[in-house]
Tab-separated table of C-alpha atoms and ligand atoms in Angstrom:
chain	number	residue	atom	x	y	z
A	1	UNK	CA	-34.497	-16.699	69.016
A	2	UNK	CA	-34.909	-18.539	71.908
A	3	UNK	CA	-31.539	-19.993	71.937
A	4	UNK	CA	-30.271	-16.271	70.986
A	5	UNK	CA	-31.810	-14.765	74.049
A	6	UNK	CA	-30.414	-17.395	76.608
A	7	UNK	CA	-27.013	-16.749	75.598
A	8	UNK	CA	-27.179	-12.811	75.575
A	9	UNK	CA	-28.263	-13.302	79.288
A	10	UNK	CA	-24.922	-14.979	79.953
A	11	UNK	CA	-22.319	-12.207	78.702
A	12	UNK	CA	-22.691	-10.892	75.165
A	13	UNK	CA	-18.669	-10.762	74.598
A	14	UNK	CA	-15.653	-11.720	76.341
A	15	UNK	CA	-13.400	-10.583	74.446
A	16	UNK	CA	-11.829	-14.246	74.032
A	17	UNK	CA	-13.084	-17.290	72.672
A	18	UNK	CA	-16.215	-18.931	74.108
A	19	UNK	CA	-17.527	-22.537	73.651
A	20	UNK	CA	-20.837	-21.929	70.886
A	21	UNK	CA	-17.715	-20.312	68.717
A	22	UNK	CA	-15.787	-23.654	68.595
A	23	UNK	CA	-18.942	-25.062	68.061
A	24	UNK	CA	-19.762	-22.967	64.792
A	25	UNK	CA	-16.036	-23.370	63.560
A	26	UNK	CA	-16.296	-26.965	63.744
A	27	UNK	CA	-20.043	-26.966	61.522
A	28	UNK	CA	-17.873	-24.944	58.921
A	29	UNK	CA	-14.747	-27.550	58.890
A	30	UNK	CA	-17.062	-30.348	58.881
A	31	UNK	CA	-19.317	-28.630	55.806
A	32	UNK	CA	-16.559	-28.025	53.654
A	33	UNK	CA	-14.022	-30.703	52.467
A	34	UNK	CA	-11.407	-27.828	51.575
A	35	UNK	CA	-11.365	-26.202	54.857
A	36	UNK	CA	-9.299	-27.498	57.521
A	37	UNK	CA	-9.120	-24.581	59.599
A	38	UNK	CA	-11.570	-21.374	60.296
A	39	UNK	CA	-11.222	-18.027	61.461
A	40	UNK	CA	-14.329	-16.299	62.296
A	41	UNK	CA	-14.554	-12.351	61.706
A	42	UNK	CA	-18.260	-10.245	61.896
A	43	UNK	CA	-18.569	-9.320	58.121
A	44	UNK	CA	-17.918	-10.443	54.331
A	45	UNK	CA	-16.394	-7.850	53.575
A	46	UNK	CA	-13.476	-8.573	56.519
A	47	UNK	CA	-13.962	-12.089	55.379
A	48	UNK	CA	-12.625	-11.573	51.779
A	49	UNK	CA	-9.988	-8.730	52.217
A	50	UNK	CA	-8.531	-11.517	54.699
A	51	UNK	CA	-8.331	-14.028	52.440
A	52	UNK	CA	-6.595	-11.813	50.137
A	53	UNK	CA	-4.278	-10.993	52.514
A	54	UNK	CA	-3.334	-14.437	53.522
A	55	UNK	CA	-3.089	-15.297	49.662
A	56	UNK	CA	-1.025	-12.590	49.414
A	57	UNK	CA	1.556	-13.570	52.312
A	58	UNK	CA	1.476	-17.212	50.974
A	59	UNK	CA	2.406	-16.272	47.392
A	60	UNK	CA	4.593	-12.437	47.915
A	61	UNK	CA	2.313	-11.203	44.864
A	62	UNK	CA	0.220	-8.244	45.100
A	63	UNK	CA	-2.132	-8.174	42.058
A	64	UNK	CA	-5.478	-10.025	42.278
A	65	UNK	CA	-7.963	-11.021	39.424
A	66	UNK	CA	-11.951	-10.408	39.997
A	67	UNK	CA	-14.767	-11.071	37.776
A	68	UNK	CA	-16.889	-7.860	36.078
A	69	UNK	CA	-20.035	-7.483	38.288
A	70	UNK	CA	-18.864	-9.917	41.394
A	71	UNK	CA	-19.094	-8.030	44.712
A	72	UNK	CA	-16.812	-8.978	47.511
A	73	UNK	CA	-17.719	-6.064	50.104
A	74	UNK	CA	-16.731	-2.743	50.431
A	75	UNK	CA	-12.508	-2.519	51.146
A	76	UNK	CA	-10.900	-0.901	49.112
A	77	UNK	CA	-9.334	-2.867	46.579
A	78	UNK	CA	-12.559	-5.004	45.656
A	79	UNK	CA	-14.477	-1.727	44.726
A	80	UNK	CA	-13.769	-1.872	41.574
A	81	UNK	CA	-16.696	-3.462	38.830
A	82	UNK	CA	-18.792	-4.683	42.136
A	83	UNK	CA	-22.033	-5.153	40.667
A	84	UNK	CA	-25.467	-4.509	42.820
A	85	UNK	CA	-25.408	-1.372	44.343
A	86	UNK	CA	-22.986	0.085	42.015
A	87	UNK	CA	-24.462	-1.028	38.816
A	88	UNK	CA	-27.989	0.058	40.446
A	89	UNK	CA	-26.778	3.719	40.334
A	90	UNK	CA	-24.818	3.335	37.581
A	91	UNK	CA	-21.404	4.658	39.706
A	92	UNK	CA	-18.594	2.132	38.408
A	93	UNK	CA	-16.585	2.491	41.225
A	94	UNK	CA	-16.224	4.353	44.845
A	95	UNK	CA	-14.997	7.445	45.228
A	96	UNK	CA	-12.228	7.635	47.917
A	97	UNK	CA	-10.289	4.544	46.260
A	98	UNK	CA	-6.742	5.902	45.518
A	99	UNK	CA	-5.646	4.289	42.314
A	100	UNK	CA	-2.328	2.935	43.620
A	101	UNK	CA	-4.780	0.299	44.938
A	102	UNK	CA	-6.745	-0.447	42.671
A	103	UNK	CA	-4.369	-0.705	40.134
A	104	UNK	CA	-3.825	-3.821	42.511
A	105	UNK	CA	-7.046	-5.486	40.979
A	106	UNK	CA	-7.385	-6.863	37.338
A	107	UNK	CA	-10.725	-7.399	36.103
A	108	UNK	CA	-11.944	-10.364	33.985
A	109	UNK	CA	-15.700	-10.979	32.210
A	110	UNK	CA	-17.610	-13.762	34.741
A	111	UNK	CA	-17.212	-17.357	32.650
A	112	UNK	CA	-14.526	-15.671	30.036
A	113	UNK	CA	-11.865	-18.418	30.840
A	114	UNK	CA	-9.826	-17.343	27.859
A	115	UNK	CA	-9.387	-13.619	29.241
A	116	UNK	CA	-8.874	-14.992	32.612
A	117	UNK	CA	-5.928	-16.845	30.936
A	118	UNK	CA	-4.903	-13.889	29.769
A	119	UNK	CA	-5.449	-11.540	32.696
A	120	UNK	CA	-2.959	-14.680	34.602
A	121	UNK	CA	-0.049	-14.118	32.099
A	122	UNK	CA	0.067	-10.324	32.486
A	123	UNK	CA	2.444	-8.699	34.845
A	124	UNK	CA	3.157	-8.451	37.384
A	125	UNK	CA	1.679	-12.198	38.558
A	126	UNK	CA	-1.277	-12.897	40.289
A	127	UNK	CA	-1.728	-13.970	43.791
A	128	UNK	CA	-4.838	-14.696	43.690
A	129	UNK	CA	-8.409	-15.118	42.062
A	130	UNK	CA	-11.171	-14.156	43.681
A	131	UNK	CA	-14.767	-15.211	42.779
A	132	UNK	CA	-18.321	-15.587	43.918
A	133	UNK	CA	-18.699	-19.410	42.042
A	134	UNK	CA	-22.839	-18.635	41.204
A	135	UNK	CA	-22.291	-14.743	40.314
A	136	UNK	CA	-25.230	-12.939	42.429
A	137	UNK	CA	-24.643	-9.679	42.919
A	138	UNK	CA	-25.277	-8.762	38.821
A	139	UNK	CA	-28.462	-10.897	38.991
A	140	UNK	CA	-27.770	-14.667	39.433
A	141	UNK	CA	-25.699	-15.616	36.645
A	142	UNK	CA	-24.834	-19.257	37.035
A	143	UNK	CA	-20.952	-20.485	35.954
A	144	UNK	CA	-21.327	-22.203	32.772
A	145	UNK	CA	-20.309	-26.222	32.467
A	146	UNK	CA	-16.111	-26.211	33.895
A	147	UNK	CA	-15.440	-22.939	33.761
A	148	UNK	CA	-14.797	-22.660	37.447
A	149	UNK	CA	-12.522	-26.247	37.003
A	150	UNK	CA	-10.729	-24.493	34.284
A	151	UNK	CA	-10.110	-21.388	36.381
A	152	UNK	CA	-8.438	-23.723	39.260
A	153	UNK	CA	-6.672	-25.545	37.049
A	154	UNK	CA	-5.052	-22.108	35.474
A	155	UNK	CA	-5.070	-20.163	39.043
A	156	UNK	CA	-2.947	-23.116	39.939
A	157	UNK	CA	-0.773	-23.630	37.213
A	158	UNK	CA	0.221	-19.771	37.417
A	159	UNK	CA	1.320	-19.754	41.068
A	160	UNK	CA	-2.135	-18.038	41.831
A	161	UNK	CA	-4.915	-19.063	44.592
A	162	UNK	CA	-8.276	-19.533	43.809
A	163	UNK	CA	-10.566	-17.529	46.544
A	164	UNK	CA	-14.198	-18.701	46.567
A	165	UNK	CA	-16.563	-16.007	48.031
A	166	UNK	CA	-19.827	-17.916	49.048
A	167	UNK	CA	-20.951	-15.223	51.133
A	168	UNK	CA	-24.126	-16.124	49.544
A	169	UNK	CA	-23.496	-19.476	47.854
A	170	UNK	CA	-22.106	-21.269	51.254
A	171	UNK	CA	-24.575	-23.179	53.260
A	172	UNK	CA	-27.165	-21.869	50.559
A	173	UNK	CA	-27.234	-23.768	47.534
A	174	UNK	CA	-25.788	-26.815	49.406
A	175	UNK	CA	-24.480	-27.159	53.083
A	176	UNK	CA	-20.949	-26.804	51.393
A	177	UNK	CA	-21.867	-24.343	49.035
A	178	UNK	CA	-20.959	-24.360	45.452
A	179	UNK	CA	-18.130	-26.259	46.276
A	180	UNK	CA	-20.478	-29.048	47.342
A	181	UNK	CA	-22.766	-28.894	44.078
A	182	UNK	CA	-20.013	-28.548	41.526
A	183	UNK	CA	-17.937	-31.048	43.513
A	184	UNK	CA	-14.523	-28.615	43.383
A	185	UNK	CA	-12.231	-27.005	46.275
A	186	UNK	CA	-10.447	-23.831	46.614
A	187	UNK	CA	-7.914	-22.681	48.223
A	188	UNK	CA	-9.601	-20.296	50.473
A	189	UNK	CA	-12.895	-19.839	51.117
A	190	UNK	CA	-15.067	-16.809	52.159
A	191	UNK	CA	-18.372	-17.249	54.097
A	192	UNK	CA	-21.112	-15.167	55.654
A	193	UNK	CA	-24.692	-14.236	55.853
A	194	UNK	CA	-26.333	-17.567	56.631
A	195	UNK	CA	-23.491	-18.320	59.028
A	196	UNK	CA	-24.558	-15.782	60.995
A	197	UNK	CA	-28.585	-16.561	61.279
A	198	UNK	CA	-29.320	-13.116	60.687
A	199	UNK	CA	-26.625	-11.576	63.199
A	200	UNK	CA	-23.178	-10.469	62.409
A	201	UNK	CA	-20.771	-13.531	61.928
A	202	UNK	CA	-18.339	-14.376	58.431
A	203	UNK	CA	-15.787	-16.850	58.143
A	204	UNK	CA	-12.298	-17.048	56.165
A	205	UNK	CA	-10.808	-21.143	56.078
A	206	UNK	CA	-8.994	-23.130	54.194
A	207	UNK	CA	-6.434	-25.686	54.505
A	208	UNK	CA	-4.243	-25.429	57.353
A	209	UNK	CA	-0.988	-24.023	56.069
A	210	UNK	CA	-2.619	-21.230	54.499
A	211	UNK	CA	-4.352	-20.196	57.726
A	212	UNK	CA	-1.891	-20.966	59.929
A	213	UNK	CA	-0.131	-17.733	57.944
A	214	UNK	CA	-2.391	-16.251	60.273
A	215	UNK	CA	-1.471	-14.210	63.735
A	216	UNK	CA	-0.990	-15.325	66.440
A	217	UNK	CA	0.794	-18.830	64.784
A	218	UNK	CA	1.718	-16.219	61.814
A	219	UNK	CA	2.711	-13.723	60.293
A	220	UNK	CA	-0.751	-12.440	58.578
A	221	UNK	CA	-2.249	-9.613	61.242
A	222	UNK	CA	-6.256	-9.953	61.736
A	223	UNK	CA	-8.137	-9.200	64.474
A	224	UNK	CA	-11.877	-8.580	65.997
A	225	UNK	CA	-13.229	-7.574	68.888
A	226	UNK	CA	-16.564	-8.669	68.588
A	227	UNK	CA	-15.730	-11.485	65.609
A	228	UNK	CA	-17.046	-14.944	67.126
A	229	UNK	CA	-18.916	-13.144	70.134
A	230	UNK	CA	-21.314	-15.886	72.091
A	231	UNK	CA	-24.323	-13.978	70.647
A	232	UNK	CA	-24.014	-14.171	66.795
A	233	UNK	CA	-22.327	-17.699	66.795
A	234	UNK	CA	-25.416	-19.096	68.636
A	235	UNK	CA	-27.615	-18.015	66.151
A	236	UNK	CA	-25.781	-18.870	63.587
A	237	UNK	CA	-25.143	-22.584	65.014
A	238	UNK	CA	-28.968	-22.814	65.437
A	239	UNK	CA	-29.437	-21.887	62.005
A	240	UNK	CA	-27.080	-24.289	60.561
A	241	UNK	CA	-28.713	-26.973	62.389
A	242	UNK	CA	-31.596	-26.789	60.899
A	243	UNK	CA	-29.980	-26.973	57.438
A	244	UNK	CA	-30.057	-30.884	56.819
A	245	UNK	CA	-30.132	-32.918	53.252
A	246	UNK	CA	-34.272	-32.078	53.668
A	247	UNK	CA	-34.335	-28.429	53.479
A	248	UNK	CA	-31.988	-28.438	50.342
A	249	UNK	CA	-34.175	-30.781	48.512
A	250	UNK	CA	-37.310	-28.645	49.644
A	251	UNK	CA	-35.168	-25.196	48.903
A	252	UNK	CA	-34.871	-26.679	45.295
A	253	UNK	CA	-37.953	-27.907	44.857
A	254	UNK	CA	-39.473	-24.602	45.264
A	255	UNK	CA	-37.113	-22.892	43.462
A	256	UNK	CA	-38.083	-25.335	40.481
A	257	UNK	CA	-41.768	-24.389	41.411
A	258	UNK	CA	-41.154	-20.774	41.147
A	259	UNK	CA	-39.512	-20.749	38.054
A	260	UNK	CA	-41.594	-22.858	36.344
A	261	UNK	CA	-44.426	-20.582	37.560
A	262	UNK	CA	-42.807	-17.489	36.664
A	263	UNK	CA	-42.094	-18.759	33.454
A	264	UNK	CA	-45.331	-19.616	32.293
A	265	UNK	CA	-46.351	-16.326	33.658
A	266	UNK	CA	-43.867	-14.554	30.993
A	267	UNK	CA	-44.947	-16.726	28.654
A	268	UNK	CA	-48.796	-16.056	28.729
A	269	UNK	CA	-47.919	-12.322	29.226
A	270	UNK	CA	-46.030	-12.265	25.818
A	271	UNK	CA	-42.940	-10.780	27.816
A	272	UNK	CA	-39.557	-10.996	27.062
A	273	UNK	CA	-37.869	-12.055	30.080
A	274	UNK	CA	-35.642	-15.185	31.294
A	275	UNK	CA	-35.177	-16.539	34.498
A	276	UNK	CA	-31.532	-17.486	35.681
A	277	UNK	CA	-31.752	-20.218	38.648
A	278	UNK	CA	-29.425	-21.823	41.128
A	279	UNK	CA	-31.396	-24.210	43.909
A	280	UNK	CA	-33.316	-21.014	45.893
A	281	UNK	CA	-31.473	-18.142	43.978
A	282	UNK	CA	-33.211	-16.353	41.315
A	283	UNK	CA	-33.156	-13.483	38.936
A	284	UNK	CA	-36.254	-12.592	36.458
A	285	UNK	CA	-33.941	-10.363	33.393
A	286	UNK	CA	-36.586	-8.311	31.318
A	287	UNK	CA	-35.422	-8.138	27.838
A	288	UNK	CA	-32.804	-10.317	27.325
A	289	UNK	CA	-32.959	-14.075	26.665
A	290	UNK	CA	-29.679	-15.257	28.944
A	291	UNK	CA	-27.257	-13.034	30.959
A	292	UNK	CA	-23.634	-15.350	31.146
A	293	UNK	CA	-21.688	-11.991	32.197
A	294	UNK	CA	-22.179	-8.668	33.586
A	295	UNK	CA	-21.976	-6.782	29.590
A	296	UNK	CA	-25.154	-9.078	28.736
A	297	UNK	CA	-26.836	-8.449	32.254
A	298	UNK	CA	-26.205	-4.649	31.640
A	299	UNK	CA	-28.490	-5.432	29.171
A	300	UNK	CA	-31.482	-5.899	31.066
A	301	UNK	CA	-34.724	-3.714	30.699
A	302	UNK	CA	-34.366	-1.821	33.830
A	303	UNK	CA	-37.524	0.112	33.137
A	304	UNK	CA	-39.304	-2.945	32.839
A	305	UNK	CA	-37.903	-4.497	35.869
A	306	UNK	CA	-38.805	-1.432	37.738
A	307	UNK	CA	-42.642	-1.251	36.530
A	308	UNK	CA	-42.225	-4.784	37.771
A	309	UNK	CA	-41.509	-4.259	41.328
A	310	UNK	CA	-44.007	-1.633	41.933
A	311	UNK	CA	-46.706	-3.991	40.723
A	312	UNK	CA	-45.445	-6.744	42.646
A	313	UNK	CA	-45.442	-4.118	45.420
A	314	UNK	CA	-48.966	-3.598	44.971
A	315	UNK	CA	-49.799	-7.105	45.092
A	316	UNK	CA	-48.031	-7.138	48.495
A	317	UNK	CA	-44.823	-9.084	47.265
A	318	UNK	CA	-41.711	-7.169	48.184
A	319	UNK	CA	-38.787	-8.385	45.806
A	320	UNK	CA	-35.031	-7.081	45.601
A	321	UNK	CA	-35.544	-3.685	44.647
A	322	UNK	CA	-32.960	-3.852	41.573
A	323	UNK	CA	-32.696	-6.086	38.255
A	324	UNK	CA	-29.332	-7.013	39.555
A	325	UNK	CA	-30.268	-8.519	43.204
A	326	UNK	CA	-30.917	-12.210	43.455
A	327	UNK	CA	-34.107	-13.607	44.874
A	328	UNK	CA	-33.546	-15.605	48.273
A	329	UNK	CA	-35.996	-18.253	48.877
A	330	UNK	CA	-35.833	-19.016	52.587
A	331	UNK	CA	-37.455	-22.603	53.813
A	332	UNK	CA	-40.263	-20.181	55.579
A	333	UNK	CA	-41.408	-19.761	52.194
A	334	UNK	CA	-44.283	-22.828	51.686
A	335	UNK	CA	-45.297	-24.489	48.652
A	336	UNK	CA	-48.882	-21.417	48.913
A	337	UNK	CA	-46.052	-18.422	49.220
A	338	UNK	CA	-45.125	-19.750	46.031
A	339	UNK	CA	-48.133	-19.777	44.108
A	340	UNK	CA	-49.295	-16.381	45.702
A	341	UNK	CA	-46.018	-14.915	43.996
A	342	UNK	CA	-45.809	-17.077	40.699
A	343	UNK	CA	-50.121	-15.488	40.846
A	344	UNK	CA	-49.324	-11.644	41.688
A	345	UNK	CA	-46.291	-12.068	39.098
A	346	UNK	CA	-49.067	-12.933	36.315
A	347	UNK	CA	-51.108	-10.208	37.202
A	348	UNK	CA	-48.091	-7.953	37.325
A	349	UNK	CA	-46.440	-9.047	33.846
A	350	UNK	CA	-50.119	-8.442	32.666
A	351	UNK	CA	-50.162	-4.710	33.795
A	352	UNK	CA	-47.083	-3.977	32.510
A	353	UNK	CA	-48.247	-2.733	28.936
A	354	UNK	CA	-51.092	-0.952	30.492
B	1	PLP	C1	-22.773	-9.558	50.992
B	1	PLP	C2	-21.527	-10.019	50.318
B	1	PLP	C3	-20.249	-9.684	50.790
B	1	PLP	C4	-20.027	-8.686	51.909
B	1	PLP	O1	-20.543	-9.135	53.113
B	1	PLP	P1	-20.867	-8.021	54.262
B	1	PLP	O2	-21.199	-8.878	55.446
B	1	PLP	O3	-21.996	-7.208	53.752
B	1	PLP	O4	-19.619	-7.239	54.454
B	1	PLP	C5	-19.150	-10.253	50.191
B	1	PLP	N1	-19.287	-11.103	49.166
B	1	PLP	C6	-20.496	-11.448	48.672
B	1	PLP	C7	-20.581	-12.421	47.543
B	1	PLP	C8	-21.651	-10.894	49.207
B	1	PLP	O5	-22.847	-11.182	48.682
């Protein structure tokens, strides 16, 4: 905050770049083994439809594969299947979408490698995959054992790019996201939220002839007036730095703790529920024993979910308001925040029949 509030009394954009920006793209190079160069934008949602453009340019396809129940923001041609908010309110897709584009976007099942496969060999090709590599905007639905090294390996193989979104994943789950923990490297990578420490920052990188398609060196427009402004970077910078091998061994240590505890607490309750973990992402599904796509997360108890969250509400815990948000541990969360929750979630399972 401090940090923050220092810089804003210095300028809070310039309109060009400023020195705390370099800083922040050089934390993202450095974190990620498959990006050699960074452009910084102020959302996700600018982040991906970037990528896709460059992917795009660097291939002369149009047509891009997603995964049922992945969420890439809000442009147009990733509206299509996006999970959270549109499977909250059950509206499959956004009105105002003309279908010229998003007959652009072919949709796969999340870990269905064989209808990827199939989705690549359909007309007319692909220039790209897109994917969040630990699904989190249907509920956290991890990728099963090489799925996502299969999906490279046919992306490639095709002609296509392979676009990782770890909007949430990136700096979460391990300083260089999923990418880091599965030990694999795409071709383009999307980043936000963390990045930014709370204020408006994203990224787009990869290696450097991809993103030196990119205007002013090439051809690719993108633009920003307030992308990389002194104010977000800095907090974003200070966030990072606090992100060392420490926090991501105490991040997954209480992620272990909580879903051991929450476990237990489903057990004793005689619930049917299952939790679906990656290091400090978390979704409790009611009714179903394992969710490995967005048809079998679909199949969640809702109801139940929802009779949940008003308990928990009750007991002062306020969780993601819908079956299909992930749970974000944060390293403000202590080992007592976790047994107060794995405790109210007992008494809340408990209340449930009542
Ligand atoms: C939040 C999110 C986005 C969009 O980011 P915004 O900053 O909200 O535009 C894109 N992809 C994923 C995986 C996200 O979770």
């Amino acid at each position: 905050m401090l940090a923050v509030a220092n810089v804003a009394r210095r300028g809070t954009g310039f309109g060009a770049p400023t020195p705390v920006e370099i800083d922040l793209a050089e934390t993202v190079v450095d974190a990620f083994s498959s990006i050699e160069k960074v452009r910084l934008v102020t959302s996700g949602t600018e982040a991906v439809m970037t990528a896709i453009r460059i992917a795009r340019a660097a291939t002369g396809r149009s047509r891009i594969i997603k995964f049922n129940g992945c969420y890439h923001g809000h442009s147009d041609g990733l509206l299509v299947r996006a999970g959270s908010g549109a499977a909250t309110f059950a509206v499959p897709d956004s009105a105002g979408v003309p279908t010229a584009i998003s007959e652009c976007t072919s949709v796969v099942e999340y870990n269905d490698l064989e209808g990827f496969a199939a989705a690549l060999g359909a007309d007319p090709p692909a220039a790209a995959v897109v994917i969040e590599p630990i699904a989190a905007n249907m509920g956290v639905v991890p990728p099963q054992p090489s799925f996502l090294e299969g999906l490279i390996r046919h992306a490639h193989d095709a002609g296509a790019l392979v676009i990782f979104d770890e909007v949430i994943s990136g700096f979460r789950v391990a300083r260089g996201g999923a990418q880091e923990l599965y030990g694999l490297a795409a071709d383009l990578t999307c980043l936000g939220k963390i990045i930014g420490g709370g204020l408006p920052v994203a990224a787009v990188g990869g290696r450097a002839e991809l993103m030196d398609l990119l205007a002013p060196l090439g051809p690719v427009y993108q633009a920003g007036t307030l992308a990389g402004n002194p104010i977000a970077c800095t907090a974003g910078r200070e966030t990072i730095r606090l992100l060392g091998d420490d926090a991501y061994r105490a991040l997954e240590e209480r992620g272990a703790a909580l879903e051991s505890g929450l476990l237990d607490a489903i057990r004793e309750a005689g619930k049917k529920a299952c939790v679906q973990r990656v290091g400090s992402l978390l979704t409790v599904f009611f009714g179903i024993e394992s969710a490995r796509d967005f048809l079998e997360a679909s199949a969640a108890d809702t109801e139940s979910f929802g009779r949940f969250f008003r308990a928990m509400i009750d007991e002062g815990i306020n969780l993601p308001p819908s079956q299909y948000e992930a749970w974000f541990l944060s390293l403000a969360h202590g080992e007592a925040d976790i047994e107060a929750i794995v405790e109210a979630a007992r008494r809340s399972l408990r209340s449930l029949d009542s």
